[in-house]
JSON list of C-alpha atoms in Angstrom, two decimals:
[
{"chain": "K", "resi": 549, "resn": "LYS", "atom": "CA", "xyz": [-6.47, 66.69, 18.77]},
{"chain": "K", "resi": 550, "resn": "ASP", "atom": "CA", "xyz": [-9.77, 66.36, 17.89]},
{"chain": "K", "resi": 551, "resn": "GLY", "atom": "CA", "xyz": [-12.11, 70.07, 18.22]},
{"chain": "K", "resi": 552, "resn": "ILE", "atom": "CA", "xyz": [-14.88, 68.97, 19.46]},
{"chain": "K", "resi": 553, "resn": "GLU", "atom": "CA", "xyz": [-13.01, 66.69, 22.23]},
{"chain": "K", "resi": 554, "resn": "TYR", "atom": "CA", "xyz": [-11.18, 69.77, 23.40]},
{"chain": "K", "resi": 555, "resn": "PHE", "atom": "CA", "xyz": [-14.51, 71.60, 23.75]},
{"chain": "K", "resi": 556, "resn": "THR", "atom": "CA", "xyz": [-16.44, 69.12, 25.21]},
{"chain": "K", "resi": 557, "resn": "LYS", "atom": "CA", "xyz": [-13.28, 68.99, 27.98]},
{"chain": "K", "resi": 558, "resn": "GLU", "atom": "CA", "xyz": [-12.84, 72.21, 28.52]},
{"chain": "K", "resi": 559, "resn": "GLY", "atom": "CA", "xyz": [-16.44, 72.50, 29.33]},
{"chain": "K", "resi": 560, "resn": "LYS", "atom": "CA", "xyz": [-17.22, 75.20, 27.22]},
{"chain": "K", "resi": 561, "resn": "TYR", "atom": "CA", "xyz": [-20.03, 73.72, 24.83]},
{"chain": "K", "resi": 562, "resn": "HIS", "atom": "CA", "xyz": [-22.70, 71.08, 25.89]},
{"chain": "K", "resi": 563, "resn": "LEU", "atom": "CA", "xyz": [-22.39, 68.97, 22.96]},
{"chain": "K", "resi": 564, "resn": "MET", "atom": "CA", "xyz": [-23.43, 65.60, 24.46]},
{"chain": "K", "resi": 565, "resn": "ASN", "atom": "CA", "xyz": [-27.22, 66.15, 22.94]},
{"chain": "K", "resi": 566, "resn": "ARG", "atom": "CA", "xyz": [-26.00, 65.89, 19.42]},
{"chain": "K", "resi": 567, "resn": "TYR", "atom": "CA", "xyz": [-22.94, 63.28, 19.81]},
{"chain": "K", "resi": 568, "resn": "SER", "atom": "CA", "xyz": [-24.24, 61.00, 22.48]},
{"chain": "K", "resi": 569, "resn": "PRO", "atom": "CA", "xyz": [-25.65, 57.87, 21.03]},
{"chain": "K", "resi": 570, "resn": "LYS", "atom": "CA", "xyz": [-28.74, 56.74, 19.67]},
{"chain": "K", "resi": 571, "resn": "LYS", "atom": "CA", "xyz": [-31.63, 55.79, 21.82]},
{"chain": "K", "resi": 572, "resn": "CYS", "atom": "CA", "xyz": [-33.40, 52.53, 21.07]},
{"chain": "K", "resi": 573, "resn": "LYS", "atom": "CA", "xyz": [-36.47, 52.28, 18.88]},
{"chain": "K", "resi": 574, "resn": "ASP", "atom": "CA", "xyz": [-38.93, 52.93, 21.12]},
{"chain": "K", "resi": 575, "resn": "GLU", "atom": "CA", "xyz": [-37.13, 55.78, 23.20]},
{"chain": "K", "resi": 576, "resn": "GLN", "atom": "CA", "xyz": [-36.65, 57.87, 20.05]},
{"chain": "K", "resi": 577, "resn": "LYS", "atom": "CA", "xyz": [-38.96, 60.30, 19.41]},
{"chain": "K", "resi": 578, "resn": "LYS", "atom": "CA", "xyz": [-39.44, 61.87, 15.94]},
{"chain": "K", "resi": 579, "resn": "ARG", "atom": "CA", "xyz": [-38.58, 65.12, 14.85]},
{"chain": "K", "resi": 580, "resn": "GLU", "atom": "CA", "xyz": [-41.96, 67.03, 14.87]},
{"chain": "K", "resi": 581, "resn": "GLU", "atom": "CA", "xyz": [-42.79, 65.75, 18.76]},
{"chain": "K", "resi": 582, "resn": "VAL", "atom": "CA", "xyz": [-39.45, 67.39, 19.72]},
{"chain": "K", "resi": 583, "resn": "GLN", "atom": "CA", "xyz": [-39.42, 71.34, 19.00]},
{"chain": "K", "resi": 584, "resn": "PHE", "atom": "CA", "xyz": [-36.17, 73.65, 18.94]},
{"chain": "K", "resi": 585, "resn": "LYS", "atom": "CA", "xyz": [-34.26, 70.45, 19.90]},
{"chain": "K", "resi": 586, "resn": "TYR", "atom": "CA", "xyz": [-30.65, 72.19, 18.73]},
{"chain": "K", "resi": 587, "resn": "SER", "atom": "CA", "xyz": [-31.73, 75.21, 20.12]},
{"chain": "K", "resi": 588, "resn": "PHE", "atom": "CA", "xyz": [-29.06, 77.60, 21.96]},
{"chain": "K", "resi": 589, "resn": "LYS", "atom": "CA", "xyz": [-29.87, 76.30, 25.02]},
{"chain": "K", "resi": 590, "resn": "ASN", "atom": "CA", "xyz": [-28.86, 72.88, 24.28]},
{"chain": "K", "resi": 591, "resn": "TYR", "atom": "CA", "xyz": [-25.10, 74.91, 23.79]},
{"chain": "K", "resi": 592, "resn": "ALA", "atom": "CA", "xyz": [-25.26, 77.01, 26.50]},
{"chain": "K", "resi": 593, "resn": "ARG", "atom": "CA", "xyz": [-22.86, 76.94, 29.32]},
{"chain": "K", "resi": 594, "resn": "PRO", "atom": "CA", "xyz": [-24.45, 75.63, 32.72]},
{"chain": "K", "resi": 595, "resn": "GLU", "atom": "CA", "xyz": [-23.32, 79.29, 33.95]},
{"chain": "K", "resi": 596, "resn": "TYR", "atom": "CA", "xyz": [-25.67, 80.64, 31.57]},
{"chain": "K", "resi": 597, "resn": "PHE", "atom": "CA", "xyz": [-28.61, 78.68, 33.26]},
{"chain": "K", "resi": 598, "resn": "LYS", "atom": "CA", "xyz": [-27.32, 79.68, 37.04]},
{"chain": "K", "resi": 599, "resn": "GLN", "atom": "CA", "xyz": [-27.36, 83.34, 35.67]},
{"chain": "K", "resi": 600, "resn": "LEU", "atom": "CA", "xyz": [-31.25, 83.22, 34.36]},
{"chain": "K", "resi": 601, "resn": "GLU", "atom": "CA", "xyz": [-31.90, 81.51, 37.52]},
{"chain": "K", "resi": 602, "resn": "LYS", "atom": "CA", "xyz": [-30.31, 84.74, 39.43]},
{"chain": "K", "resi": 603, "resn": "MET", "atom": "CA", "xyz": [-31.80, 86.95, 37.07]},
{"chain": "K", "resi": 604, "resn": "GLU", "atom": "CA", "xyz": [-35.28, 85.95, 37.60]},
{"chain": "K", "resi": 605, "resn": "GLU", "atom": "CA", "xyz": [-35.33, 85.38, 41.40]},
{"chain": "K", "resi": 606, "resn": "GLU", "atom": "CA", "xyz": [-33.96, 89.33, 41.98]},
{"chain": "K", "resi": 607, "resn": "SER", "atom": "CA", "xyz": [-36.88, 90.60, 39.66]},
{"chain": "K", "resi": 608, "resn": "LYS", "atom": "CA", "xyz": [-39.28, 88.41, 41.45]},
{"chain": "K", "resi": 609, "resn": "THR", "atom": "CA", "xyz": [-38.54, 89.62, 44.92]},
{"chain": "K", "resi": 610, "resn": "GLN", "atom": "CA", "xyz": [-38.00, 93.35, 43.65]},
{"chain": "K", "resi": 611, "resn": "ALA", "atom": "CA", "xyz": [-41.59, 93.12, 42.13]},
{"chain": "K", "resi": 612, "resn": "GLU", "atom": "CA", "xyz": [-42.74, 91.83, 45.15]},
{"chain": "K", "resi": 613, "resn": "ARG", "atom": "CA", "xyz": [-41.24, 94.87, 47.46]},
{"chain": "K", "resi": 614, "resn": "ASP", "atom": "CA", "xyz": [-41.94, 97.35, 45.22]},
{"chain": "K", "resi": 615, "resn": "ALA", "atom": "CA", "xyz": [-45.68, 95.94, 45.14]},
{"chain": "K", "resi": 616, "resn": "ALA", "atom": "CA", "xyz": [-45.74, 95.68, 49.06]},
{"chain": "K", "resi": 617, "resn": "LEU", "atom": "CA", "xyz": [-44.37, 99.30, 49.65]},
{"chain": "K", "resi": 618, "resn": "LYS", "atom": "CA", "xyz": [-46.68, 100.86, 47.88]},
{"chain": "K", "resi": 619, "resn": "CYS", "atom": "CA", "xyz": [-50.57, 102.33, 48.25]},
{"chain": "K", "resi": 620, "resn": "SER", "atom": "CA", "xyz": [-53.00, 100.52, 46.33]},
{"chain": "K", "resi": 621, "resn": "TYR", "atom": "CA", "xyz": [-54.68, 103.32, 45.54]},
{"chain": "K", "resi": 622, "resn": "CYS", "atom": "CA", "xyz": [-51.94, 106.49, 44.43]},
{"chain": "K", "resi": 623, "resn": "GLY", "atom": "CA", "xyz": [-49.42, 104.18, 44.36]},
{"chain": "K", "resi": 624, "resn": "CYS", "atom": "CA", "xyz": [-46.96, 106.59, 47.24]},
{"chain": "K", "resi": 625, "resn": "PRO", "atom": "CA", "xyz": [-44.39, 104.51, 48.75]},
{"chain": "K", "resi": 626, "resn": "GLU", "atom": "CA", "xyz": [-43.92, 103.86, 52.44]},
{"chain": "K", "resi": 627, "resn": "GLY", "atom": "CA", "xyz": [-42.38, 106.49, 53.92]},
{"chain": "K", "resi": 628, "resn": "SER", "atom": "CA", "xyz": [-41.87, 107.28, 58.14]},
{"chain": "K", "resi": 629, "resn": "ILE", "atom": "CA", "xyz": [-45.88, 106.40, 58.53]},
{"chain": "K", "resi": 630, "resn": "LYS", "atom": "CA", "xyz": [-46.35, 102.73, 57.63]},
{"chain": "K", "resi": 631, "resn": "HIS", "atom": "CA", "xyz": [-48.89, 101.80, 54.98]},
{"chain": "K", "resi": 632, "resn": "LYS", "atom": "CA", "xyz": [-51.86, 99.93, 56.41]},
{"chain": "K", "resi": 633, "resn": "LEU", "atom": "CA", "xyz": [-52.97, 96.46, 55.27]},
{"chain": "K", "resi": 634, "resn": "CYS", "atom": "CA", "xyz": [-56.49, 95.42, 53.94]},
{"chain": "K", "resi": 635, "resn": "SER", "atom": "CA", "xyz": [-57.82, 93.69, 56.77]},
{"chain": "K", "resi": 636, "resn": "ALA", "atom": "CA", "xyz": [-59.75, 91.34, 54.52]},
{"chain": "K", "resi": 637, "resn": "CYS", "atom": "CA", "xyz": [-57.59, 90.24, 52.32]},
{"chain": "K", "resi": 638, "resn": "LYS", "atom": "CA", "xyz": [-54.52, 90.96, 53.37]},
{"chain": "K", "resi": 639, "resn": "LYS", "atom": "CA", "xyz": [-53.08, 91.58, 49.94]},
{"chain": "K", "resi": 640, "resn": "VAL", "atom": "CA", "xyz": [-52.98, 95.45, 49.40]},
{"chain": "K", "resi": 641, "resn": "TYR", "atom": "CA", "xyz": [-51.83, 98.73, 51.39]},
{"chain": "K", "resi": 642, "resn": "TYR", "atom": "CA", "xyz": [-52.95, 101.84, 51.91]},
{"chain": "K", "resi": 643, "resn": "CYS", "atom": "CA", "xyz": [-51.42, 105.16, 53.37]},
{"chain": "K", "resi": 644, "resn": "SER", "atom": "CA", "xyz": [-54.54, 106.71, 54.14]},
{"chain": "K", "resi": 645, "resn": "ALA", "atom": "CA", "xyz": [-58.20, 105.92, 55.44]},
{"chain": "K", "resi": 646, "resn": "GLU", "atom": "CA", "xyz": [-59.21, 108.06, 52.55]},
{"chain": "K", "resi": 647, "resn": "CYS", "atom": "CA", "xyz": [-57.35, 106.01, 49.77]},
{"chain": "K", "resi": 648, "resn": "GLN", "atom": "CA", "xyz": [-58.85, 102.80, 51.58]},
{"chain": "K", "resi": 649, "resn": "LYS", "atom": "CA", "xyz": [-62.06, 104.01, 50.90]},
{"chain": "K", "resi": 650, "resn": "GLN", "atom": "CA", "xyz": [-61.62, 105.46, 47.89]},
{"chain": "K", "resi": 651, "resn": "HIS", "atom": "CA", "xyz": [-60.05, 102.42, 46.11]},
{"chain": "K", "resi": 652, "resn": "TRP", "atom": "CA", "xyz": [-63.08, 100.13, 48.35]},
{"chain": "K", "resi": 653, "resn": "LYS", "atom": "CA", "xyz": [-65.85, 102.30, 45.91]},
{"chain": "K", "resi": 654, "resn": "ALA", "atom": "CA", "xyz": [-63.41, 102.16, 42.73]},
{"chain": "K", "resi": 655, "resn": "THR", "atom": "CA", "xyz": [-62.51, 98.61, 42.41]},
{"chain": "K", "resi": 656, "resn": "HIS", "atom": "CA", "xyz": [-61.57, 96.71, 45.60]},
{"chain": "K", "resi": 657, "resn": "LYS", "atom": "CA", "xyz": [-64.77, 95.66, 47.11]},
{"chain": "K", "resi": 658, "resn": "LYS", "atom": "CA", "xyz": [-65.05, 92.96, 44.02]},
{"chain": "K", "resi": 659, "resn": "GLU", "atom": "CA", "xyz": [-61.59, 92.25, 44.35]},
{"chain": "K", "resi": 660, "resn": "CYS", "atom": "CA", "xyz": [-61.19, 91.77, 47.88]},
{"chain": "K", "resi": 661, "resn": "LYS", "atom": "CA", "xyz": [-63.80, 89.29, 47.65]},
{"chain": "K", "resi": 662, "resn": "LEU", "atom": "CA", "xyz": [-62.08, 86.80, 45.61]},
{"chain": "K", "resi": 663, "resn": "LEU", "atom": "CA", "xyz": [-58.48, 87.95, 47.36]},
{"chain": "K", "resi": 664, "resn": "ARG", "atom": "CA", "xyz": [-60.46, 86.48, 50.63]},
{"chain": "K", "resi": 665, "resn": "LYS", "atom": "CA", "xyz": [-61.76, 83.22, 49.12]},
{"chain": "K", "resi": 666, "resn": "LYS", "atom": "CA", "xyz": [-57.98, 82.47, 48.34]},
{"chain": "K", "resi": 667, "resn": "VAL", "atom": "CA", "xyz": [-56.93, 83.20, 51.60]},
{"chain": "K", "resi": 668, "resn": "ASP", "atom": "CA", "xyz": [-59.70, 81.13, 53.03]},
{"chain": "K", "resi": 669, "resn": "ILE", "atom": "CA", "xyz": [-58.68, 78.48, 50.54]},
{"chain": "K", "resi": 670, "resn": "PHE", "atom": "CA", "xyz": [-55.05, 78.32, 51.84]},
{"chain": "K", "resi": 671, "resn": "ASN", "atom": "CA", "xyz": [-55.90, 78.38, 55.55]},
{"chain": "K", "resi": 672, "resn": "CYS", "atom": "CA", "xyz": [-58.23, 75.65, 55.83]}
]
C-alpha cells in the first residue's frame, strides 16, 4: 500500500488540500493571496478543532462567571450576601452601597452612560 493512501483512509491526516485535483483557471488563486495555505491546521485531525472550540467556550463562560460574581469596585467575590446590580446599565455588580458610590465617583459615571446606550440599542 501507498503510505499516503493508508494515512488518508485511517483519517489521521487531512491531505485533501494538497493532493486534490487542480481548480479551473478562473478559480485558482495566487500564492500571495492565500497566506499560510499549508499550515498545520490543514493537516490536523477534526478532533483537534472540536477540542479548540470546546476550550474557547469553557474559557468564555468561566470568564463571564468570574466577572459577574465579583464586586466591580473592590473585587470581592459574592458570598452569602448577593451582590447588587447597577440599576442603570445592568452590567456591573457591587457588594455594598459604599462600593457603588466610590466606583460611581471614580469611573463608572462615564462608563455607565456608554453601557446604557448599548442596552437601549438592543432593546429597541
